[in-house]
mmCIF file of C-alpha atoms and ligand atoms in Angstrom:
data_model
loop_
_atom_site.group_PDB
_atom_site.id
_atom_site.type_symbol
_atom_site.label_atom_id
_atom_site.label_comp_id
_atom_site.label_asym_id
_atom_site.label_seq_id
_atom_site.Cartn_x
_atom_site.Cartn_y
_atom_site.Cartn_z
ATOM 1 C CA MET A 1 -39.540 -73.846 -28.529
ATOM 2 C CA GLY A 2 -37.980 -71.790 -31.563
ATOM 3 C CA PHE A 3 -34.367 -71.210 -31.942
ATOM 4 C CA ALA A 4 -31.765 -68.624 -30.665
ATOM 5 C CA ARG A 5 -30.052 -68.042 -33.822
ATOM 6 C CA LYS A 6 -28.439 -64.876 -35.743
ATOM 7 C CA LYS A 7 -30.701 -63.196 -37.346
ATOM 8 C CA ILE A 8 -29.856 -61.578 -40.863
ATOM 9 C CA ALA A 9 -32.258 -58.880 -43.052
ATOM 10 C CA LEU A 10 -31.561 -58.215 -46.679
ATOM 11 C CA ILE A 11 -32.825 -55.110 -47.491
ATOM 12 C CA GLY A 12 -33.562 -55.090 -51.138
ATOM 13 C CA GLY A 13 -34.394 -58.507 -52.574
ATOM 14 C CA GLY A 14 -32.498 -57.764 -56.183
ATOM 15 C CA GLN A 15 -29.555 -59.251 -57.859
ATOM 16 C CA ILE A 16 -27.624 -58.977 -55.365
ATOM 17 C CA GLY A 17 -29.619 -59.542 -52.499
ATOM 18 C CA GLN A 18 -30.819 -62.969 -53.908
ATOM 19 C CA ASN A 19 -27.391 -63.943 -53.694
ATOM 20 C CA LEU A 20 -26.945 -62.572 -50.203
ATOM 21 C CA ALA A 21 -29.815 -64.607 -49.085
ATOM 22 C CA MET A 22 -28.164 -67.860 -50.570
ATOM 23 C CA LEU A 23 -24.689 -67.022 -49.369
ATOM 24 C CA ALA A 24 -26.068 -66.283 -46.246
ATOM 25 C CA ALA A 25 -28.207 -69.742 -45.643
ATOM 26 C CA MET A 26 -24.923 -71.988 -47.083
ATOM 27 C CA LYS A 27 -22.630 -69.894 -44.609
ATOM 28 C CA GLU A 28 -25.595 -70.959 -42.181
ATOM 29 C CA LEU A 29 -25.160 -67.527 -41.084
ATOM 30 C CA GLY A 30 -28.680 -67.630 -38.899
ATOM 31 C CA ASP A 31 -32.217 -66.746 -40.083
ATOM 32 C CA ILE A 32 -32.997 -64.620 -43.015
ATOM 33 C CA VAL A 33 -35.654 -61.810 -44.429
ATOM 34 C CA VAL A 34 -35.199 -60.658 -47.308
ATOM 35 C CA LEU A 35 -37.664 -57.450 -47.812
ATOM 36 C CA ASP A 36 -38.490 -56.221 -50.900
ATOM 37 C CA ILE A 37 -41.612 -53.319 -52.369
ATOM 38 C CA GLY A 38 -44.474 -53.252 -54.747
ATOM 39 C CA ASP A 39 -44.621 -56.179 -57.293
ATOM 40 C CA PHE A 40 -41.205 -57.749 -56.098
ATOM 41 C CA VAL A 41 -42.674 -59.257 -52.755
ATOM 42 C CA ASN A 42 -44.541 -62.166 -54.157
ATOM 43 C CA PRO A 43 -41.666 -62.762 -56.336
ATOM 44 C CA ILE A 44 -39.245 -62.380 -53.093
ATOM 45 C CA LYS A 45 -41.473 -64.820 -51.015
ATOM 46 C CA GLY A 46 -41.422 -67.349 -53.445
ATOM 47 C CA LYS A 47 -37.263 -67.528 -53.958
ATOM 48 C CA ALA A 48 -37.218 -67.389 -49.966
ATOM 49 C CA LEU A 49 -39.532 -70.264 -50.506
ATOM 50 C CA ASP A 50 -37.260 -71.797 -52.933
ATOM 51 C CA LEU A 51 -34.539 -71.114 -50.777
ATOM 52 C CA MET A 52 -36.467 -73.053 -48.218
ATOM 53 C CA GLU A 53 -36.400 -75.944 -50.765
ATOM 54 C CA MET A 54 -32.822 -76.127 -51.414
ATOM 55 C CA ALA A 55 -31.761 -76.687 -48.073
ATOM 56 C CA PRO A 56 -31.829 -80.104 -48.129
ATOM 57 C CA HIS A 57 -29.214 -80.126 -50.372
ATOM 58 C CA GLY A 58 -27.258 -77.193 -49.496
ATOM 59 C CA ASN A 59 -27.207 -79.141 -46.276
ATOM 60 C CA TYR A 60 -28.231 -76.102 -43.805
ATOM 61 C CA ASP A 61 -30.752 -75.155 -41.230
ATOM 62 C CA ALA A 62 -32.120 -71.450 -41.819
ATOM 63 C CA ASN A 63 -36.024 -69.789 -41.585
ATOM 64 C CA ILE A 64 -35.753 -67.773 -45.071
ATOM 65 C CA VAL A 65 -38.762 -65.679 -45.438
ATOM 66 C CA GLY A 66 -39.360 -62.616 -47.645
ATOM 67 C CA THR A 67 -41.337 -59.919 -46.911
ATOM 68 C CA GLY A 68 -42.834 -56.538 -47.655
ATOM 69 C CA ASP A 69 -43.545 -55.466 -43.709
ATOM 70 C CA TYR A 70 -40.405 -53.357 -41.553
ATOM 71 C CA ALA A 71 -41.943 -55.796 -38.678
ATOM 72 C CA ASP A 72 -40.195 -58.740 -40.179
ATOM 73 C CA ILE A 73 -36.821 -57.429 -39.610
ATOM 74 C CA ALA A 74 -37.361 -56.916 -36.000
ATOM 75 C CA GLY A 75 -34.622 -58.227 -33.906
ATOM 76 C CA ALA A 76 -32.277 -57.826 -36.844
ATOM 77 C CA ASP A 77 -28.674 -58.531 -35.441
ATOM 78 C CA VAL A 78 -27.210 -57.056 -38.834
ATOM 79 C CA VAL A 79 -28.743 -55.641 -41.895
ATOM 80 C CA ILE A 80 -27.659 -55.957 -45.440
ATOM 81 C CA ILE A 81 -29.159 -52.526 -48.004
ATOM 82 C CA THR A 82 -29.090 -52.988 -51.619
ATOM 83 C CA ALA A 83 -32.464 -51.572 -52.135
ATOM 84 C CA GLY A 84 -31.643 -49.156 -55.021
ATOM 85 C CA LYS A 85 -31.007 -48.854 -58.740
ATOM 86 C CA PRO A 86 -28.108 -50.293 -60.399
ATOM 87 C CA ARG A 87 -26.546 -49.109 -63.446
ATOM 88 C CA VAL A 88 -27.023 -49.055 -66.691
ATOM 89 C CA ALA A 89 -24.544 -48.775 -69.509
ATOM 90 C CA GLY A 90 -22.830 -44.929 -69.963
ATOM 91 C CA MET A 91 -23.806 -44.311 -66.375
ATOM 92 C CA THR A 92 -21.633 -43.400 -63.775
ATOM 93 C CA ARG A 93 -22.692 -44.252 -59.897
ATOM 94 C CA GLU A 94 -23.270 -41.161 -59.344
ATOM 95 C CA ASP A 95 -25.783 -41.167 -61.868
ATOM 96 C CA LEU A 96 -27.650 -42.789 -59.563
ATOM 97 C CA LEU A 97 -27.806 -40.435 -56.807
ATOM 98 C CA ALA A 98 -31.048 -38.737 -57.075
ATOM 99 C CA THR A 99 -33.090 -42.216 -57.353
ATOM 100 C CA ASN A 100 -31.697 -44.170 -54.856
ATOM 101 C CA ILE A 101 -31.594 -41.109 -52.042
ATOM 102 C CA ALA A 102 -35.041 -41.283 -51.915
ATOM 103 C CA ILE A 103 -34.736 -45.078 -51.611
ATOM 104 C CA ILE A 104 -32.544 -44.956 -48.349
ATOM 105 C CA LYS A 105 -34.700 -42.351 -46.594
ATOM 106 C CA ASP A 106 -37.571 -44.711 -46.584
ATOM 107 C CA VAL A 107 -34.839 -47.785 -45.811
ATOM 108 C CA ALA A 108 -33.449 -45.905 -42.843
ATOM 109 C CA ASN A 109 -36.732 -44.960 -41.880
ATOM 110 C CA GLY A 110 -37.908 -48.693 -41.594
ATOM 111 C CA ILE A 111 -34.404 -50.054 -39.997
ATOM 112 C CA LYS A 112 -34.376 -46.900 -37.511
ATOM 113 C CA THR A 113 -37.967 -48.021 -36.571
ATOM 114 C CA HIS A 114 -37.597 -51.431 -36.758
ATOM 115 C CA ALA A 115 -34.152 -52.559 -36.174
ATOM 116 C CA PRO A 116 -32.213 -49.864 -34.172
ATOM 117 C CA LYS A 117 -29.191 -52.513 -32.853
ATOM 118 C CA ALA A 118 -28.256 -53.617 -35.984
ATOM 119 C CA PHE A 119 -25.137 -53.818 -37.831
ATOM 120 C CA CYS A 120 -25.613 -51.822 -40.710
ATOM 121 C CA ILE A 121 -23.859 -52.875 -44.224
ATOM 122 C CA VAL A 122 -24.894 -50.622 -47.077
ATOM 123 C CA VAL A 123 -24.291 -51.241 -50.455
ATOM 124 C CA THR A 124 -25.928 -49.150 -52.566
ATOM 125 C CA ASN A 125 -25.135 -46.857 -54.842
ATOM 126 C CA PRO A 126 -23.131 -44.168 -55.746
ATOM 127 C CA LEU A 127 -21.703 -45.933 -52.077
ATOM 128 C CA ASP A 128 -19.832 -43.311 -50.657
ATOM 129 C CA ALA A 129 -22.811 -40.896 -50.414
ATOM 130 C CA MET A 130 -25.430 -43.480 -49.763
ATOM 131 C CA VAL A 131 -23.540 -44.499 -46.827
ATOM 132 C CA TYR A 132 -23.556 -41.379 -45.112
ATOM 133 C CA ALA A 133 -27.112 -40.514 -45.945
ATOM 134 C CA PHE A 134 -27.811 -43.860 -43.839
ATOM 135 C CA TYR A 135 -25.941 -42.838 -40.925
ATOM 136 C CA LYS A 136 -27.014 -38.908 -40.893
ATOM 137 C CA LEU A 137 -31.248 -39.980 -41.725
ATOM 138 C CA THR A 138 -30.330 -42.661 -38.825
ATOM 139 C CA GLY A 139 -28.312 -41.099 -36.140
ATOM 140 C CA PHE A 140 -27.108 -44.747 -35.067
ATOM 141 C CA PRO A 141 -23.426 -44.357 -33.481
ATOM 142 C CA LYS A 142 -20.783 -44.494 -36.295
ATOM 143 C CA HIS A 143 -19.162 -47.970 -35.268
ATOM 144 C CA GLN A 144 -22.929 -49.516 -36.061
ATOM 145 C CA VAL A 145 -22.712 -48.592 -40.210
ATOM 146 C CA VAL A 146 -20.319 -49.107 -42.701
ATOM 147 C CA GLY A 147 -20.100 -48.950 -46.572
ATOM 148 C CA MET A 148 -19.405 -52.113 -48.377
ATOM 149 C CA ALA A 149 -16.826 -51.026 -51.663
ATOM 150 C CA GLY A 150 -13.272 -51.349 -50.378
ATOM 151 C CA THR A 151 -13.382 -55.438 -49.637
ATOM 152 C CA LEU A 152 -15.010 -55.247 -53.312
ATOM 153 C CA ASP A 153 -12.405 -53.452 -54.968
ATOM 154 C CA THR A 154 -9.557 -55.090 -53.061
ATOM 155 C CA ALA A 155 -10.922 -58.751 -54.427
ATOM 156 C CA ARG A 156 -10.973 -57.126 -57.736
ATOM 157 C CA TRP A 157 -7.461 -55.816 -56.735
ATOM 158 C CA ARG A 158 -6.484 -59.541 -56.078
ATOM 159 C CA ALA A 159 -8.641 -61.490 -58.544
ATOM 160 C CA PHE A 160 -6.751 -59.575 -61.417
ATOM 161 C CA ILE A 161 -3.452 -59.928 -59.892
ATOM 162 C CA ALA A 162 -3.764 -63.758 -59.917
ATOM 163 C CA MET A 163 -5.165 -63.856 -62.879
ATOM 164 C CA GLU A 164 -2.194 -61.453 -64.436
ATOM 165 C CA LEU A 165 0.637 -63.278 -62.898
ATOM 166 C CA GLY A 166 -1.089 -67.091 -62.987
ATOM 167 C CA VAL A 167 -0.951 -67.524 -59.409
ATOM 168 C CA SER A 168 -3.378 -68.261 -56.642
ATOM 169 C CA VAL A 169 -5.355 -65.465 -55.878
ATOM 170 C CA SER A 170 -5.113 -67.104 -52.210
ATOM 171 C CA ASP A 171 -1.706 -65.967 -51.875
ATOM 172 C CA VAL A 172 -2.592 -62.041 -53.174
ATOM 173 C CA ALA A 173 -2.639 -59.397 -50.747
ATOM 174 C CA GLY A 174 -3.547 -56.000 -50.633
ATOM 175 C CA THR A 175 -5.967 -53.063 -50.009
ATOM 176 C CA VAL A 176 -7.695 -50.793 -51.763
ATOM 177 C CA LEU A 177 -8.470 -47.429 -50.522
ATOM 178 C CA GLY A 178 -10.729 -44.752 -51.052
ATOM 179 C CA GLY A 179 -13.777 -43.899 -52.487
ATOM 180 C CA HIS A 180 -16.078 -46.414 -54.471
ATOM 181 C CA GLY A 181 -15.198 -45.165 -58.183
ATOM 182 C CA PRO A 182 -12.446 -44.581 -60.832
ATOM 183 C CA ASP A 183 -10.105 -42.556 -58.568
ATOM 184 C CA MET A 184 -10.013 -45.381 -55.943
ATOM 185 C CA VAL A 185 -6.784 -45.959 -54.421
ATOM 186 C CA PRO A 186 -4.879 -49.588 -54.733
ATOM 187 C CA LEU A 187 -1.956 -49.634 -52.815
ATOM 188 C CA PRO A 188 0.657 -52.024 -55.424
ATOM 189 C CA ARG A 189 3.452 -51.150 -52.833
ATOM 190 C CA LEU A 190 1.335 -52.956 -50.053
ATOM 191 C CA THR A 191 0.605 -55.535 -52.259
ATOM 192 C CA THR A 192 2.299 -58.691 -51.842
ATOM 193 C CA VAL A 193 1.881 -62.183 -53.346
ATOM 194 C CA GLY A 194 2.825 -65.334 -50.691
ATOM 195 C CA GLY A 195 5.118 -62.582 -48.964
ATOM 196 C CA VAL A 196 6.847 -61.345 -52.198
ATOM 197 C CA PRO A 197 6.515 -57.671 -53.085
ATOM 198 C CA LEU A 198 3.919 -57.308 -56.057
ATOM 199 C CA ALA A 199 7.016 -54.792 -57.655
ATOM 200 C CA GLU A 200 9.069 -57.787 -57.702
ATOM 201 C CA ILE A 201 7.260 -60.097 -59.796
ATOM 202 C CA ALA A 202 5.435 -57.546 -61.481
ATOM 203 C CA THR A 203 6.913 -55.000 -64.106
ATOM 204 C CA LYS A 204 5.393 -51.334 -63.616
ATOM 205 C CA GLU A 205 3.762 -51.770 -67.098
ATOM 206 C CA GLN A 206 1.598 -54.595 -65.482
ATOM 207 C CA ILE A 207 1.041 -52.979 -62.268
ATOM 208 C CA ASP A 208 -0.271 -49.824 -63.854
ATOM 209 C CA LYS A 209 -2.458 -51.987 -65.977
ATOM 210 C CA LEU A 210 -3.892 -54.064 -63.366
ATOM 211 C CA VAL A 211 -4.133 -50.490 -61.490
ATOM 212 C CA LEU A 212 -6.745 -49.431 -63.969
ATOM 213 C CA ARG A 213 -8.424 -52.340 -64.602
ATOM 214 C CA THR A 214 -9.846 -52.566 -60.463
ATOM 215 C CA ARG A 215 -10.571 -48.920 -61.235
ATOM 216 C CA GLU A 216 -12.917 -49.463 -63.864
ATOM 217 C CA ALA A 217 -13.837 -53.219 -63.070
ATOM 218 C CA GLY A 218 -17.349 -52.405 -62.082
ATOM 219 C CA THR A 219 -17.836 -50.412 -65.698
ATOM 220 C CA GLU A 220 -16.285 -53.586 -67.424
ATOM 221 C CA ILE A 221 -19.234 -55.700 -65.856
ATOM 222 C CA VAL A 222 -21.829 -52.536 -66.607
ATOM 223 C CA LYS A 223 -20.744 -52.740 -70.132
ATOM 224 C CA LEU A 224 -20.773 -56.328 -70.373
ATOM 225 C CA PHE A 225 -24.460 -56.469 -68.805
ATOM 226 C CA GLY A 226 -25.751 -53.698 -70.713
ATOM 227 C CA ARG A 227 -28.323 -52.980 -67.849
ATOM 228 C CA GLY A 228 -27.327 -53.972 -64.201
ATOM 229 C CA SER A 229 -24.070 -53.945 -62.209
ATOM 230 C CA ALA A 230 -22.128 -56.780 -61.125
ATOM 231 C CA PHE A 231 -23.606 -59.268 -58.056
ATOM 232 C CA PHE A 232 -21.900 -62.430 -57.375
ATOM 233 C CA SER A 233 -18.986 -60.296 -56.307
ATOM 234 C CA PRO A 234 -20.358 -57.485 -54.519
ATOM 235 C CA ALA A 235 -22.517 -60.316 -52.849
ATOM 236 C CA TRP A 236 -19.523 -62.706 -50.730
ATOM 237 C CA SER A 237 -18.297 -58.812 -49.825
ATOM 238 C CA ALA A 238 -21.030 -57.768 -48.169
ATOM 239 C CA ILE A 239 -21.729 -61.436 -46.671
ATOM 240 C CA ILE A 240 -17.383 -61.136 -45.465
ATOM 241 C CA MET A 241 -18.624 -58.009 -43.997
ATOM 242 C CA ALA A 242 -21.381 -59.615 -42.424
ATOM 243 C CA GLU A 243 -19.488 -63.055 -40.928
ATOM 244 C CA SER A 244 -16.893 -61.093 -39.310
ATOM 245 C CA PHE A 245 -19.227 -59.189 -37.416
ATOM 246 C CA LEU A 246 -21.777 -61.759 -36.619
ATOM 247 C CA LYS A 247 -18.696 -64.502 -35.802
ATOM 248 C CA ASP A 248 -16.725 -61.780 -33.947
ATOM 249 C CA LYS A 249 -14.296 -63.091 -36.166
ATOM 250 C CA LYS A 250 -12.495 -59.076 -36.161
ATOM 251 C CA ARG A 251 -10.988 -59.384 -39.510
ATOM 252 C CA ILE A 252 -9.377 -56.675 -41.209
ATOM 253 C CA LEU A 253 -11.413 -55.429 -43.817
ATOM 254 C CA PRO A 254 -11.442 -52.363 -46.547
ATOM 255 C CA GLY A 255 -14.644 -50.510 -46.064
ATOM 256 C CA ALA A 256 -16.702 -46.888 -46.045
ATOM 257 C CA ALA A 257 -16.368 -45.575 -42.465
ATOM 258 C CA LEU A 258 -17.103 -42.478 -41.134
ATOM 259 C CA CYS A 259 -13.551 -40.922 -40.383
ATOM 260 C CA GLU A 260 -13.150 -37.707 -37.975
ATOM 261 C CA GLY A 261 -10.077 -36.817 -38.732
ATOM 262 C CA GLU A 262 -8.354 -40.251 -39.712
ATOM 263 C CA TYR A 263 -5.185 -39.606 -43.258
ATOM 264 C CA GLY A 264 -6.935 -35.618 -42.779
ATOM 265 C CA ILE A 265 -10.400 -36.596 -43.893
ATOM 266 C CA ASN A 266 -13.636 -34.992 -41.861
ATOM 267 C CA GLY A 267 -16.998 -35.995 -41.964
ATOM 268 C CA LEU A 268 -16.890 -38.408 -44.559
ATOM 269 C CA PHE A 269 -17.321 -42.064 -44.932
ATOM 270 C CA ILE A 270 -14.776 -43.238 -47.019
ATOM 271 C CA GLY A 271 -12.647 -46.487 -47.673
ATOM 272 C CA VAL A 272 -10.638 -47.380 -45.375
ATOM 273 C CA PRO A 273 -9.102 -50.510 -43.734
ATOM 274 C CA LEU A 274 -11.092 -51.434 -40.892
ATOM 275 C CA MET A 275 -11.554 -54.412 -38.093
ATOM 276 C CA ILE A 276 -14.674 -55.711 -37.929
ATOM 277 C CA GLY A 277 -15.908 -57.772 -34.815
ATOM 278 C CA ALA A 278 -19.018 -58.040 -32.794
ATOM 279 C CA LYS A 279 -19.386 -54.484 -32.091
ATOM 280 C CA GLY A 280 -19.224 -53.527 -35.426
ATOM 281 C CA ILE A 281 -16.344 -51.183 -36.461
ATOM 282 C CA GLU A 282 -13.992 -52.025 -33.834
ATOM 283 C CA LYS A 283 -10.832 -49.885 -35.277
ATOM 284 C CA ILE A 284 -10.051 -47.505 -37.965
ATOM 285 C CA PHE A 285 -6.336 -48.526 -39.209
ATOM 286 C CA GLN A 286 -4.010 -45.314 -40.439
ATOM 287 C CA ILE A 287 -1.698 -46.599 -42.620
ATOM 288 C CA LYS A 288 1.826 -44.216 -43.201
ATOM 289 C CA LEU A 289 1.349 -42.992 -47.529
ATOM 290 C CA THR A 290 3.346 -41.950 -49.490
ATOM 291 C CA ASP A 291 3.150 -38.275 -50.549
ATOM 292 C CA GLU A 292 2.196 -39.778 -53.842
ATOM 293 C CA GLU A 293 -0.468 -42.481 -52.494
ATOM 294 C CA ASN A 294 -1.854 -39.551 -49.981
ATOM 295 C CA ALA A 295 -2.429 -37.133 -52.960
ATOM 296 C CA MET A 296 -4.774 -40.072 -54.943
ATOM 297 C CA LEU A 297 -6.564 -40.502 -51.489
ATOM 298 C CA GLN A 298 -7.346 -36.625 -51.229
ATOM 299 C CA LYS A 299 -8.316 -36.582 -54.552
ATOM 300 C CA THR A 300 -11.018 -39.530 -53.804
ATOM 301 C CA ALA A 301 -11.932 -37.705 -50.760
ATOM 302 C CA GLY A 302 -12.515 -34.240 -52.858
ATOM 303 C CA VAL A 303 -14.890 -36.205 -55.382
ATOM 304 C CA VAL A 304 -16.700 -38.118 -52.432
ATOM 305 C CA LYS A 305 -17.105 -34.666 -50.560
ATOM 306 C CA ASN A 306 -19.003 -33.604 -53.667
ATOM 307 C CA THR A 307 -21.442 -36.328 -54.323
ATOM 308 C CA VAL A 308 -22.216 -35.825 -50.361
ATOM 309 C CA ALA A 309 -23.015 -32.456 -50.945
ATOM 310 C CA GLU A 310 -25.924 -33.790 -53.462
ATOM 311 C CA THR A 311 -27.424 -35.578 -51.060
ATOM 312 C CA LYS A 312 -28.196 -32.110 -48.960
ATOM 313 C CA LEU A 313 -28.093 -34.119 -46.018
HETATM 314 N N1 APR B 1 -37.103 -50.633 -50.429
HETATM 315 C C1 APR B 1 -36.666 -51.884 -50.800
HETATM 316 N N2 APR B 1 -36.250 -52.489 -51.949
HETATM 317 C C2 APR B 1 -36.690 -51.994 -52.709
HETATM 318 C C3 APR B 1 -37.057 -50.345 -52.617
HETATM 319 C C4 APR B 1 -37.325 -50.226 -51.681
HETATM 320 N N3 APR B 1 -37.751 -48.617 -51.039
HETATM 321 N N4 APR B 1 -36.522 -49.750 -53.582
HETATM 322 C C5 APR B 1 -36.038 -50.501 -54.209
HETATM 323 N N5 APR B 1 -35.739 -51.702 -54.276
HETATM 324 C C6 APR B 1 -35.376 -52.517 -54.353
HETATM 325 C C7 APR B 1 -35.993 -53.486 -56.241
HETATM 326 O O1 APR B 1 -37.280 -53.922 -56.077
HETATM 327 C C8 APR B 1 -34.879 -54.490 -56.188
HETATM 328 O O2 APR B 1 -35.706 -55.599 -56.139
HETATM 329 O O3 APR B 1 -33.970 -53.142 -54.510
HETATM 330 C C9 APR B 1 -33.803 -54.291 -55.421
HETATM 331 C C10 APR B 1 -32.333 -54.051 -56.401
HETATM 332 O O4 APR B 1 -32.064 -54.833 -57.218
HETATM 333 P P1 APR B 1 -31.585 -55.047 -58.280
HETATM 334 O O5 APR B 1 -32.853 -53.783 -58.963
HETATM 335 O O6 APR B 1 -31.391 -56.740 -59.400
HETATM 336 O O7 APR B 1 -30.113 -53.792 -58.487
HETATM 337 P P2 APR B 1 -28.653 -54.865 -57.345
HETATM 338 O O8 APR B 1 -28.171 -55.160 -58.691
HETATM 339 O O9 APR B 1 -29.593 -56.086 -56.663
HETATM 340 O O10 APR B 1 -28.229 -53.512 -57.030
HETATM 341 C C11 APR B 1 -28.561 -52.958 -55.498
HETATM 342 O O11 APR B 1 -26.074 -51.991 -55.215
HETATM 343 O O12 APR B 1 -24.100 -52.077 -56.164
HETATM 344 C C12 APR B 1 -25.587 -51.461 -56.171
HETATM 345 O O13 APR B 1 -25.313 -50.327 -57.357
HETATM 346 C C13 APR B 1 -25.925 -51.537 -57.157
HETATM 347 O O14 APR B 1 -27.516 -49.371 -56.087
HETATM 348 C C14 APR B 1 -27.391 -50.975 -56.701
HETATM 349 C C15 APR B 1 -27.891 -52.153 -55.781
#
């Protein structure tokens, strides 16, 4: 007896990890293991049990467990990594580097040993450097490692456009490229609302304001929280990526992938449009950018390069 379900391992059972567990359950993506450390192990076991007890009303079948032992992630199809400290007000994502690189080293080691075939989605900040570090430390093939940032940045861009214009967010389509920081590159030129180019229904002032708000969206939330950073929208964004992999949906989503010549960028993880399917990252799309857009992308790549250098990997 037993179930032939997919298996999802969540490394880090904090704000994002807990929401990931709930969303993965409600979407019936498979069985779920949430791993945390030290004093957080018993609480995550309790929260996993709480989610099992939610199942009759949530109407899902899934085995959900909390653990402190990497052996329990064995056989995972997908691993989502949120282990690490979030920001407090006044911090940049880069300020987290020293603390979180030590955590990623530990996590990379555990995943490499116990789930070496899993598709890995890194969420820990500073994102572009942490996904690079994870890739270097595990030695996994590049199609097996992705950073979750562009999918969230694009969700924020779409949400702000819908809020500003008073239209359905379902009709807003667009993408955000680059690093997960204030230099990210939303692309208004390629954004549409129900097929109508954004520039035809929003003024330049509105668009400039929306670009700025998107770039600072994470910080806007950190300021309101005081301690900690966004968790609902990051969790949904990572789940969308995991779902596309698990169900071979081949969604086109922006995410941080290892670029080796794409967009003239070499050896860095940076947010670009990807196709995610059963093989992991199945394709990187190269959009023809204007000179101005390309200059912005090269600028954000320069920022990412400096942060990556600090990992000393
Ligand atoms: N192994 C496993 N889990 C760990 C480890 C480790 N070595 N170190 C820390 N953790 C756990 C913490 O115990 C905590 O439960 O990671 C969890 C992080 O949860 P939160 O502090 O609530 O942070 P969260 O809001 O979920 O954000 C996690 O994602 O978006 C980024 O900037 C954010 O880096 C942060 C990460």
